[in-house]
Structure formats: C-alpha cells, structure tokens
Amino acid sequence: MTFTLNWGILGCGGIAETFTKDLLLDPKSHRNVDVIHKVVATGSSSSVDKAKKFAETTGAKDAKHYGSYEELVKDENVDVIYVATPHSHHYANAMLALEAGKNVLCEKAFTVNAGQARKLVETARAKNLFLMEAQWTRYFPLSIELRRMISSGELGDIKQIFSDNGKSIEHIDRITNPNLAGGALLDLGVYSFLHIFQTVYHLDPEHTKPEVKAAILKDEKTGVDKFTTAILAWPGTTAIATCNYSLESDPKSDYSAGPCVRIVGTKAQVCIPSPPYRPTSFTVIPNGDGEVQKNDFPIEGGNGMWWEADEVAFCIRDGKKESEIMPLDESVVPGGARDVGCEAHGTLTSRWKANIPLSHRSGIRSNSYIAHYYTNRQRLWVTPIPQPNQ
Ligand SMILES: NC(=O)c1ccc[n+]([C@@H]2O[C@H](COP(=O)([O-])OP(=O)(O)OC[C@H]3O[C@@H](n4cnc5c(N)ncnc54)[C@H](OP(=O)(O)O)[C@@H]3O)[C@@H](O)[C@H]2O)c1
C-alpha cells in the first residue's frame, strides 16, 4: 500500500527550493518505491507572500502558506517539518517543531555544537518523534556501495582517510556571517566529516569516539573559520578532514583535480572525485596487482535529495524514530569533534556554546551585532552573543 508523507517546509531559501522540487518529482520518473511526498504547508519568517511564492515556484500547489514558523508547526496536516534555515537557527527551529509534536528533518550542520544536538535528541526521544540530520549524501547508491565494500572487507582494514571539501563561496552571507554561525567547518566540513564518519565510525560496532586535533585559520574580517584541518584518530585508523570556503577542491568542476576523498585500506583504496556532497563515481585501486575499476553512480531525476526524503518516509511509515543510515549519535559525535577544534581556536562554535538562542527568527542577516530578537513582535531572546575578537 502506498504511504503518503505530508511535509511542512520551514524557511523558504535556496536549499528548501531544491529539496521541495525533488520531493515533488513524479515518483515514477526516477524510482520505484511505495511512498509519495506531499508538501502541504510552507512557512516563511519573512512574509506569507514569500511562502506563497515559494510554493508556486516549487510546484507545491496544494500547500497552505504561513508568514511565521510558529503558525507552520501548528498545521495539523503536517507530518514532518524540514528545517532549512541557517545553522544559527537549526536548534531553535527544530525545537519549535518538536515541541509542537512534529517529526523533523533538519539541514546540516544539525546544530552549532554537540550540546544543542544532545538537547534535540533528548526532546525527540521524550516526545517519541522522528528526528534526523539531512546528510543527503549518505543515501546515495555510491555511499551505500562504499559502506558495503568496507563491511565486506573488500578494501581490507581501513587505515587512512583524506577528506576535503573546498568551495569558493565567501560571497554568500550565511557562510561568513558569525551571527548566522557561518564558517567552513559547520558548512563544508560536514561533508569532509561525512565520508569519515559514515565509514570508520558508522561501521564500527563499538562506535569508538575519535581523538581530535584541529588547526584553524580564521577569517580576519569576521572571526569565523576560513581554512580548517581536523585530524581524527581511532585505534588503527587516522583521518584528515580539511575544508575552506575560498578555494575550490576541483577548480574546473570537471574532476581534473583528482580525488577529494581517499579511503585507504590494506587491500585497496577508493578515490572519490569532487564534489564530496554530490559524488557520482569512485575508483577502486587495488594495492599491488589487479585492475583499477571506475564505478559510476549517476543521479537520475532531480538533484538526488529524494533519497533522503524517501528514507524519512520509510522510517515514519515503519514507526522508527531515527534512521539506521544516519543515526542521531552520528550527529552528536561529529558535533563534539567540531567543538574540540573550535574551542581550541576560539572560533564561532565555541562562542555559541554559551548562548543557545531561543528565538525562531532573527532579523540579523548581514549586520554585525545581535541586539534583540522578536517573533510576532514579542521579544523572545535578548541574550547578546559575544562577538568574534571581543
Ligand atoms: N544539503 C545541501 O546540499 C545543502 C546545500 C545548501 C545549504 N544547505 C544547508 O541548508 C541551510 C540553509 O541554507 P540555504 O543555502 O538554503 O540558505 P538561504 O538560501 O540563505 O536560506 C535560508 C532561509 O532561512 C530563513 N531565515 C531565517 N532567519 C534567517 C536569518 N536571520 N538570516 C537569513 N535567513 C534566515 C530564510 O527563509 P524565510 O525568510 O522564508 O524564513 C532564508 O531564506 C543551511 O543549514 C545550509 O548548510 C544544505
């Protein structure tokens, strides 16, 4: 029997548009599963008009439109809320939805620090709701095949991983704005970590936590991290995650730069070309004799975000409260690893640690200080956030 999942979209920005278009693709055009996604509501903190325009642009023609997130999460027809706001707001927005009794899919980075992640997980569990970080790459057939190869021992023991995500996006405000919890690590570093955690950590039955060290170069103007290198060590395996928001990992966007992720085992290594968030092929290179083999994993239909949406639908249909492919622990532990680096270097994440914002909407977009937060003209949060370099 076909299962229909009713979505509410919280925040009508760029990725929400891509995701919603993927949700509303004709299911028969690209996959064969018995779930249907409906977008029944869109919510914008800017205006109801923006929510309406967003619904028109994305083809969510039956959706109701709301001019606030508070109204959106109260919509009784919504089964699951997709949180697609800047990092600074994930905690408050996801908490708003959970407290309204809604299941939640929250964009990466899940939260600005591990403490916030733990609180969301506790709340979802206490309320018996589904919660997941939107690490869409984990559901790609490429990722599934890679995890299978590692589990089956085809690569031998994994000894080293090199994982890089560099993208020239410093013109985008939410990337560099400390008040929106910008910075390379929270934005791009999630994918550098993804390839490490979905293999070494995810496939380890003991879920051993890594030791972490990090080197960070701050953006002089804003104080957020611009170039970050994290070294993660497990017994028998080391990994290096690098990220930056000013230099491309693959400058020509044609894979000419070679792999951005290398997973090195005792029998073979796997090389994945950029972009690490949407990879479509990998090469398996055996140690010693044996043929080098290129494997293609084309994305047919949309942008490939529907795989994670389907996973949400399967879980909710089957009464699961978290995904086995993206367990909640795998949002909390990498969050803790990011905290280690940021604390040592005094960049944004640690600054956010002290002040968990309770507002659902910040008027701050590009200006450099936070004063008062209002939602429905009611002041919800007035704690100033310490500014970088203070
Ligand atoms: N999975 C992926 O491949 C992927 C790709 C890009 C981004 N992301 C993630 O998705 C999230 C959103 O990124 P985006 O590129 O979609 O951002 P964006 O285009 O800037 O949109 C963010 C939306 O959040 C809402 N918002 C609420 N408070 C805001 C504030 N103070 N300043 C700015 N926007 C505010 C706005 O929607 P309303 O005005 O409608 O409320 C805005 O349109 C981030 O966490 C990012 O890391 C994921």
GROMACS .gro file of N, CA and C in nm, residues 236-364:
model
  387
  236GLY      N    1   4.410   0.226   1.518
  236GLY     CA    2   4.433   0.161   1.387
  236GLY      C    3   4.399   0.247   1.267
  237THR      N    4   4.331   0.360   1.285
  237THR     CA    5   4.291   0.441   1.169
  237THR      C    6   4.310   0.589   1.200
  238THR      N    7   4.365   0.661   1.103
  238THR     CA    8   4.368   0.808   1.116
  238THR      C    9   4.296   0.869   0.998
  239ALA      N   10   4.243   0.988   1.022
  239ALA     CA   11   4.170   1.057   0.914
  239ALA      C   12   4.203   1.204   0.921
  240ILE      N   13   4.208   1.265   0.803
  240ILE     CA   14   4.228   1.410   0.796
  240ILE      C   15   4.110   1.470   0.722
  241ALA      N   16   4.044   1.564   0.787
  241ALA     CA   17   3.932   1.635   0.723
  241ALA      C   18   3.975   1.779   0.702
  242THR      N   19   3.967   1.827   0.577
  242THR     CA   20   4.000   1.967   0.551
  242THR      C   21   3.883   2.035   0.483
  243CYS      N   22   3.871   2.164   0.506
  243CYS     CA   23   3.766   2.239   0.439
  243CYS      C   24   3.802   2.387   0.436
  244ASN      N   25   3.752   2.456   0.336
  244ASN     CA   26   3.769   2.601   0.331
  244ASN      C   27   3.663   2.659   0.238
  245TYR      N   28   3.631   2.789   0.259
  245TYR     CA   29   3.527   2.847   0.174
  245TYR      C   30   3.582   2.947   0.073
  246SER      N   31   3.714   2.938   0.045
  246SER     CA   32   3.763   3.034  -0.054
  246SER      C   33   3.839   2.971  -0.170
  247LEU      N   34   3.875   2.844  -0.162
  247LEU     CA   35   3.944   2.779  -0.275
  247LEU      C   36   3.871   2.651  -0.312
  248GLU      N   37   3.856   2.631  -0.442
  248GLU     CA   38   3.782   2.513  -0.489
  248GLU      C   39   3.867   2.386  -0.477
  249SER      N   40   3.806   2.277  -0.433
  249SER     CA   41   3.874   2.146  -0.436
  249SER      C   42   3.894   2.101  -0.580
  250ASP      N   43   3.801   2.140  -0.666
  250ASP     CA   44   3.806   2.099  -0.807
  250ASP      C   45   3.783   2.225  -0.892
  251PRO      N   46   3.890   2.305  -0.914
  251PRO     CA   47   3.872   2.439  -0.972
  251PRO      C   48   3.798   2.441  -1.105
  252LYS      N   49   3.812   2.334  -1.185
  252LYS     CA   50   3.747   2.336  -1.316
  252LYS      C   51   3.613   2.263  -1.314
  253SER      N   52   3.576   2.210  -1.199
  253SER     CA   53   3.449   2.137  -1.184
  253SER      C   54   3.437   2.022  -1.284
  254ASP      N   55   3.549   1.965  -1.325
  254ASP     CA   56   3.541   1.854  -1.420
  254ASP      C   57   3.623   1.733  -1.371
  255TYR      N   58   3.646   1.730  -1.243
  255TYR     CA   59   3.720   1.620  -1.176
  255TYR      C   60   3.869   1.621  -1.212
  256SER      N   61   3.916   1.728  -1.280
  256SER     CA   62   4.056   1.727  -1.322
  256SER      C   63   4.151   1.737  -1.201
  257ALA      N   64   4.100   1.781  -1.088
  257ALA     CA   65   4.186   1.794  -0.970
  257ALA      C   66   4.211   1.660  -0.901
  258GLY      N   67   4.148   1.556  -0.950
  258GLY     CA   68   4.168   1.426  -0.886
  258GLY      C   69   4.074   1.410  -0.767
  259PRO      N   70   4.100   1.307  -0.686
  259PRO     CA   71   4.004   1.277  -0.578
  259PRO      C   72   4.006   1.383  -0.469
  260CYS      N   73   3.889   1.408  -0.411
  260CYS     CA   74   3.885   1.494  -0.291
  260CYS      C   75   3.870   1.406  -0.167
  261VAL      N   76   3.833   1.279  -0.188
  261VAL     CA   77   3.826   1.184  -0.076
  261VAL      C   78   3.904   1.059  -0.116
  262ARG      N   79   3.996   1.016  -0.027
  262ARG     CA   80   4.067   0.889  -0.049
  262ARG      C   81   4.051   0.803   0.075
  263ILE      N   82   3.999   0.684   0.054
  263ILE     CA   83   3.980   0.591   0.166
  263ILE      C   84   4.078   0.476   0.144
  264VAL      N   85   4.176   0.467   0.231
  264VAL     CA   86   4.290   0.378   0.205
  264VAL      C   87   4.283   0.255   0.295
  265GLY      N   88   4.265   0.138   0.231
  265GLY     CA   89   4.261   0.013   0.305
  265GLY      C   90   4.385  -0.070   0.281
  266THR      N   91   4.397  -0.181   0.353
  266THR     CA   92   4.516  -0.266   0.338
  266THR      C   93   4.509  -0.348   0.208
  267LYS      N   94   4.390  -0.361   0.146
  267LYS     CA   95   4.381  -0.434   0.019
  267LYS      C   96   4.365  -0.342  -0.101
  268ALA      N   97   4.293  -0.230  -0.080
  268ALA     CA   98   4.268  -0.138  -0.192
  268ALA      C   99   4.229  -0.002  -0.138
  269GLN      N  100   4.235   0.099  -0.227
  269GLN     CA  101   4.184   0.229  -0.185
  269GLN      C  102   4.077   0.279  -0.281
  270VAL      N  103   3.987   0.360  -0.225
  270VAL     CA  104   3.879   0.417  -0.305
  270VAL      C  105   3.903   0.567  -0.317
  271CYS      N  106   3.896   0.618  -0.441
  271CYS     CA  107   3.915   0.761  -0.465
  271CYS      C  108   3.785   0.821  -0.517
  272ILE      N  109   3.738   0.924  -0.450
  272ILE     CA  110   3.610   0.987  -0.488
  272ILE      C  111   3.638   1.129  -0.537
  273PRO      N  112   3.601   1.160  -0.662
  273PRO     CA  113   3.622   1.297  -0.710
  273PRO      C  114   3.521   1.394  -0.650
  274SER      N  115   3.555   1.522  -0.657
  274SER     CA  116   3.468   1.628  -0.610
  274SER      C  117   3.340   1.633  -0.696
  275PRO      N  118   3.228   1.683  -0.648
  275PRO     CA  119   3.210   1.740  -0.516
  275PRO      C  120   3.175   1.632  -0.413
  276PRO      N  121   3.230   1.641  -0.295
  276PRO     CA  122   3.207   1.535  -0.197
  276PRO      C  123   3.065   1.530  -0.144
  277TYR      N  124   2.989   1.638  -0.165
  277TYR     CA  125   2.848   1.637  -0.119
  277TYR      C  126   2.755   1.572  -0.221
  278ARG      N  127   2.802   1.564  -0.349
  278ARG     CA  128   2.716   1.504  -0.453
  278ARG      C  129   2.802   1.421  -0.548
  279PRO      N  130   2.873   1.324  -0.496
  279PRO     CA  131   2.964   1.246  -0.581
  279PRO      C  132   2.886   1.149  -0.670
  280THR      N  133   2.938   1.126  -0.789
  280THR     CA  134   2.867   1.035  -0.880
  280THR      C  135   2.956   0.922  -0.932
  281SER      N  136   3.077   0.913  -0.881
  281SER     CA  137   3.162   0.800  -0.921
  281SER      C  138   3.271   0.780  -0.818
  282PHE      N  139   3.327   0.661  -0.817
  282PHE     CA  140   3.453   0.641  -0.745
  282PHE      C  141   3.538   0.537  -0.817
  283THR      N  142   3.667   0.543  -0.788
  283THR     CA  143   3.761   0.449  -0.850
  283THR      C  144   3.818   0.361  -0.740
  284VAL      N  145   3.824   0.232  -0.767
  284VAL     CA  146   3.883   0.139  -0.671
  284VAL      C  147   4.021   0.100  -0.725
  285ILE      N  148   4.124   0.125  -0.646
  285ILE     CA  149   4.261   0.096  -0.689
  285ILE      C  150   4.318  -0.011  -0.597
  286PRO      N  151   4.336  -0.132  -0.649
  286PRO     CA  152   4.390  -0.239  -0.562
  286PRO      C  153   4.536  -0.212  -0.528
  287ASN      N  154   4.578  -0.253  -0.409
  287ASN     CA  155   4.721  -0.249  -0.375
  287ASN      C  156   4.788  -0.365  -0.449
  288GLY      N  157   4.898  -0.340  -0.516
  288GLY     CA  158   4.963  -0.446  -0.593
  288GLY      C  159   4.887  -0.474  -0.720
  289ASP      N  160   4.888  -0.602  -0.763
  289ASP     CA  161   4.824  -0.638  -0.889
  289ASP      C  162   4.672  -0.619  -0.882
  290GLY      N  163   4.613  -0.622  -0.998
  290GLY     CA  164   4.467  -0.608  -1.002
  290GLY      C  165   4.429  -0.485  -1.080
  291GLU      N  166   4.308  -0.490  -1.135
  291GLU     CA  167   4.266  -0.382  -1.225
  291GLU      C  168   4.207  -0.265  -1.149
  292VAL      N  169   4.238  -0.146  -1.198
  292VAL     CA  170   4.174  -0.026  -1.145
  292VAL      C  171   4.032  -0.022  -1.203
  293GLN      N  172   3.935   0.001  -1.114
  293GLN     CA  173   3.798  -0.008  -1.161
  293GLN      C  174   3.721   0.120  -1.130
  294LYS      N  175   3.662   0.181  -1.234
  294LYS     CA  176   3.582   0.303  -1.211
  294LYS      C  177   3.435   0.262  -1.201
  295ASN      N  178   3.369   0.309  -1.100
  295ASN     CA  179   3.227   0.279  -1.081
  295ASN      C  180   3.147   0.408  -1.091
  296ASP      N  181   3.046   0.409  -1.175
  296ASP     CA  182   2.961   0.528  -1.190
  296ASP      C  183   2.829   0.510  -1.118
  297PHE      N  184   2.786   0.616  -1.055
  297PHE     CA  185   2.658   0.614  -0.982
  297PHE      C  186   2.579   0.738  -1.024
  298PRO      N  187   2.524   0.738  -1.144
  298PRO     CA  188   2.455   0.858  -1.193
  298PRO      C  189   2.332   0.891  -1.108
  299ILE      N  190   2.303   1.019  -1.099
  299ILE     CA  191   2.183   1.061  -1.025
  299ILE      C  192   2.074   1.087  -1.128
  300GLU      N  193   1.976   1.000  -1.128
  300GLU     CA  194   1.870   1.015  -1.228
  300GLU      C  195   1.749   1.077  -1.162
  301GLY      N  196   1.705   1.188  -1.213
  301GLY     CA  197   1.589   1.255  -1.155
  301GLY      C  198   1.629   1.356  -1.051
  302GLY      N  199   1.600   1.480  -1.079
  302GLY     CA  200   1.622   1.587  -0.981
  302GLY      C  201   1.766   1.598  -0.937
  303ASN      N  202   1.782   1.639  -0.812
  303ASN     CA  203   1.915   1.667  -0.761
  303ASN      C  204   1.969   1.552  -0.677
  304GLY      N  205   1.884   1.455  -0.648
  304GLY     CA  206   1.928   1.341  -0.565
  304GLY      C  207   1.893   1.359  -0.417
  305MET      N  208   1.811   1.460  -0.388
  305MET     CA  209   1.773   1.479  -0.247
  305MET      C  210   1.655   1.390  -0.207
  306TRP      N  211   1.590   1.331  -0.307
  306TRP     CA  212   1.473   1.248  -0.277
  306TRP      C  213   1.512   1.118  -0.209
  307TRP      N  214   1.638   1.076  -0.219
  307TRP     CA  215   1.677   0.953  -0.149
  307TRP      C  216   1.662   0.972   0.003
  308GLU      N  217   1.709   1.090   0.051
  308GLU     CA  218   1.697   1.112   0.196
  308GLU      C  219   1.550   1.132   0.235
  309ALA      N  220   1.473   1.198   0.146
  309ALA     CA  221   1.331   1.218   0.175
  309ALA      C  222   1.260   1.083   0.183
  310ASP      N  223   1.295   0.991   0.093
  310ASP     CA  224   1.236   0.857   0.098
  310ASP      C  225   1.270   0.787   0.229
  311GLU      N  226   1.396   0.804   0.273
  311GLU     CA  227   1.436   0.742   0.400
  311GLU      C  228   1.350   0.794   0.516
  312VAL      N  229   1.321   0.924   0.515
  312VAL     CA  230   1.235   0.982   0.620
  312VAL      C  231   1.097   0.915   0.613
  313ALA      N  232   1.046   0.902   0.492
  313ALA     CA  233   0.913   0.841   0.475
  313ALA      C  234   0.913   0.695   0.522
  314PHE      N  235   1.016   0.620   0.485
  314PHE     CA  236   1.022   0.478   0.527
  314PHE      C  237   1.022   0.470   0.680
  315CYS      N  238   1.104   0.555   0.743
  315CYS     CA  239   1.117   0.550   0.890
  315CYS      C  240   0.984   0.585   0.955
  316ILE      N  241   0.922   0.692   0.909
  316ILE     CA  242   0.796   0.736   0.974
  316ILE      C  243   0.687   0.632   0.948
  317ARG      N  244   0.683   0.581   0.827
  317ARG     CA  245   0.585   0.475   0.795
  317ARG      C  246   0.603   0.355   0.888
  318ASP      N  247   0.728   0.318   0.914
  318ASP     CA  248   0.756   0.198   0.992
  318ASP      C  249   0.767   0.225   1.142
  319GLY      N  250   0.734   0.347   1.183
  319GLY     CA  251   0.735   0.380   1.327
  319GLY      C  252   0.874   0.395   1.385
  320LYS      N  253   0.977   0.412   1.299
  320LYS     CA  254   1.114   0.430   1.352
  320LYS      C  255   1.135   0.576   1.392
  321LYS      N  256   1.211   0.595   1.498
  321LYS     CA  257   1.233   0.732   1.548
  321LYS      C  258   1.367   0.787   1.503
  322GLU      N  259   1.450   0.704   1.446
  322GLU     CA  260   1.573   0.753   1.384
  322GLU      C  261   1.614   0.660   1.270
  323SER      N  262   1.696   0.714   1.182
  323SER     CA  263   1.738   0.637   1.066
  323SER      C  264   1.860   0.552   1.102
  324GLU      N  265   1.861   0.429   1.055
  324GLU     CA  266   1.981   0.346   1.079
  324GLU      C  267   2.099   0.395   0.995
  325ILE      N  268   2.071   0.462   0.886
  325ILE     CA  269   2.180   0.509   0.798
  325ILE      C  270   2.240   0.640   0.852
  326MET      N  271   2.158   0.719   0.917
  326MET     CA  272   2.206   0.846   0.976
  326MET      C  273   2.157   0.852   1.122
  327PRO      N  274   2.214   0.766   1.209
  327PRO     CA  275   2.165   0.764   1.347
  327PRO      C  276   2.195   0.897   1.418
  328LEU      N  277   2.116   0.928   1.517
  328LEU     CA  278   2.131   1.057   1.587
  328LEU      C  279   2.267   1.071   1.652
  329ASP      N  280   2.320   0.961   1.702
  329ASP     CA  281   2.454   0.963   1.761
  329ASP      C  282   2.557   1.017   1.661
  330GLU      N  283   2.533   0.995   1.532
  330GLU     CA  284   2.629   1.040   1.431
  330GLU      C  285   2.609   1.186   1.391
  331SER      N  286   2.513   1.251   1.457
  331SER     CA  287   2.509   1.397   1.452
  331SER      C  288   2.576   1.454   1.576
  332VAL      N  289   2.561   1.386   1.688
  332VAL     CA  290   2.615   1.437   1.815
  332VAL      C  291   2.768   1.422   1.818
  333VAL      N  292   2.819   1.306   1.782
  333VAL     CA  293   2.964   1.281   1.797
  333VAL      C  294   3.048   1.368   1.702
  334PRO      N  295   3.014   1.380   1.574
  334PRO     CA  296   3.091   1.474   1.490
  334PRO      C  297   3.076   1.617   1.540
  335GLY      N  298   2.959   1.651   1.595
  335GLY     CA  299   2.941   1.785   1.653
  335GLY      C  300   3.042   1.805   1.765
  336GLY      N  301   3.064   1.703   1.846
  336GLY     CA  302   3.162   1.712   1.954
  336GLY      C  303   3.302   1.727   1.898
  337ALA      N  304   3.330   1.657   1.789
  337ALA     CA  305   3.463   1.667   1.726
  337ALA      C  306   3.485   1.809   1.673
  338ARG      N  307   3.382   1.868   1.615
  338ARG     CA  308   3.395   2.006   1.566
  338ARG      C  309   3.417   2.101   1.684
  339ASP      N  310   3.348   2.075   1.795
  339ASP     CA  311   3.364   2.162   1.914
  339ASP      C  312   3.509   2.165   1.959
  340VAL      N  313   3.575   2.047   1.955
  340VAL     CA  314   3.713   2.039   2.004
  340VAL      C  315   3.801   2.139   1.929
  341GLY      N  316   3.789   2.136   1.796
  341GLY     CA  317   3.869   2.227   1.714
  341GLY      C  318   3.834   2.371   1.740
  342CYS      N  319   3.705   2.398   1.746
  342CYS     CA  320   3.663   2.538   1.758
  342CYS      C  321   3.694   2.594   1.896
  343GLU      N  322   3.683   2.510   1.997
  343GLU     CA  323   3.715   2.558   2.132
  343GLU      C  324   3.861   2.599   2.140
  344ALA      N  325   3.947   2.512   2.084
  344ALA     CA  326   4.089   2.540   2.093
  344ALA      C  327   4.125   2.670   2.021
  345HIS      N  328   4.052   2.703   1.918
  345HIS     CA  329   4.089   2.818   1.838
  345HIS      C  330   3.995   2.937   1.857
  346GLY      N  331   3.898   2.922   1.946
  346GLY     CA  332   3.812   3.036   1.977
  346GLY      C  333   3.730   3.084   1.859
  347THR      N  334   3.691   2.994   1.773
  347THR     CA  335   3.605   3.038   1.663
  347THR      C  336   3.460   3.019   1.702
  348LEU      N  337   3.376   3.037   1.607
  348LEU     CA  338   3.235   3.059   1.637
  348LEU      C  339   3.166   2.952   1.720
  349THR      N  340   3.192   2.826   1.690
  349THR     CA  341   3.111   2.723   1.753
  349THR      C  342   3.119   2.732   1.904
  350SER      N  343   3.240   2.754   1.955
  350SER     CA  344   3.252   2.760   2.100
  350SER      C  345   3.183   2.883   2.155
  351ARG      N  346   3.182   2.990   2.076
  351ARG     CA  347   3.114   3.110   2.123
  351ARG      C  348   2.965   3.084   2.136
  352TRP      N  349   2.913   3.005   2.045
  352TRP     CA  350   2.770   2.977   2.051
  352TRP      C  351   2.736   2.884   2.166
  353LYS      N  352   2.835   2.818   2.217
  353LYS     CA  353   2.810   2.721   2.323
  353LYS      C  354   2.744   2.786   2.444
  354ALA      N  355   2.793   2.903   2.477
  354ALA     CA  356   2.745   2.968   2.598
  354ALA      C  357   2.603   3.021   2.583
  355ASN      N  358   2.564   3.051   2.463
  355ASN     CA  359   2.435   3.117   2.442
  355ASN      C  360   2.352   3.042   2.341
  356ILE      N  361   2.266   2.957   2.389
  356ILE     CA  362   2.180   2.884   2.296
  356ILE      C  363   2.062   2.975   2.263
  357PRO      N  364   2.052   3.016   2.139
  357PRO     CA  365   1.945   3.109   2.108
  357PRO      C  366   1.808   3.043   2.117
  358LEU      N  367   1.713   3.113   2.173
  358LEU     CA  368   1.579   3.057   2.187
  358LEU      C  369   1.483   3.116   2.085
  359SER      N  370   1.529   3.213   2.009
  359SER     CA  371   1.437   3.272   1.912
  359SER      C  372   1.426   3.182   1.791
  360HIS      N  373   1.317   3.195   1.720
  360HIS     CA  374   1.297   3.116   1.598
  360HIS      C  375   1.330   3.200   1.477
  361ARG      N  376   1.345   3.328   1.499
  361ARG     CA  377   1.362   3.418   1.387
  361ARG      C  378   1.460   3.527   1.427
  362SER      N  379   1.561   3.546   1.353
  362SER     CA  380   1.649   3.658   1.380
  362SER      C  381   1.636   3.757   1.268
  363GLY      N  382   1.626   3.884   1.303
  363GLY     CA  383   1.624   3.986   1.200
  363GLY      C  384   1.763   4.009   1.143
  364ILE      N  385   1.864   3.949   1.209
  364ILE     CA  386   2.002   3.976   1.168
  364ILE      C  387   2.033   3.897   1.042
   0.00000   0.00000   0.00000
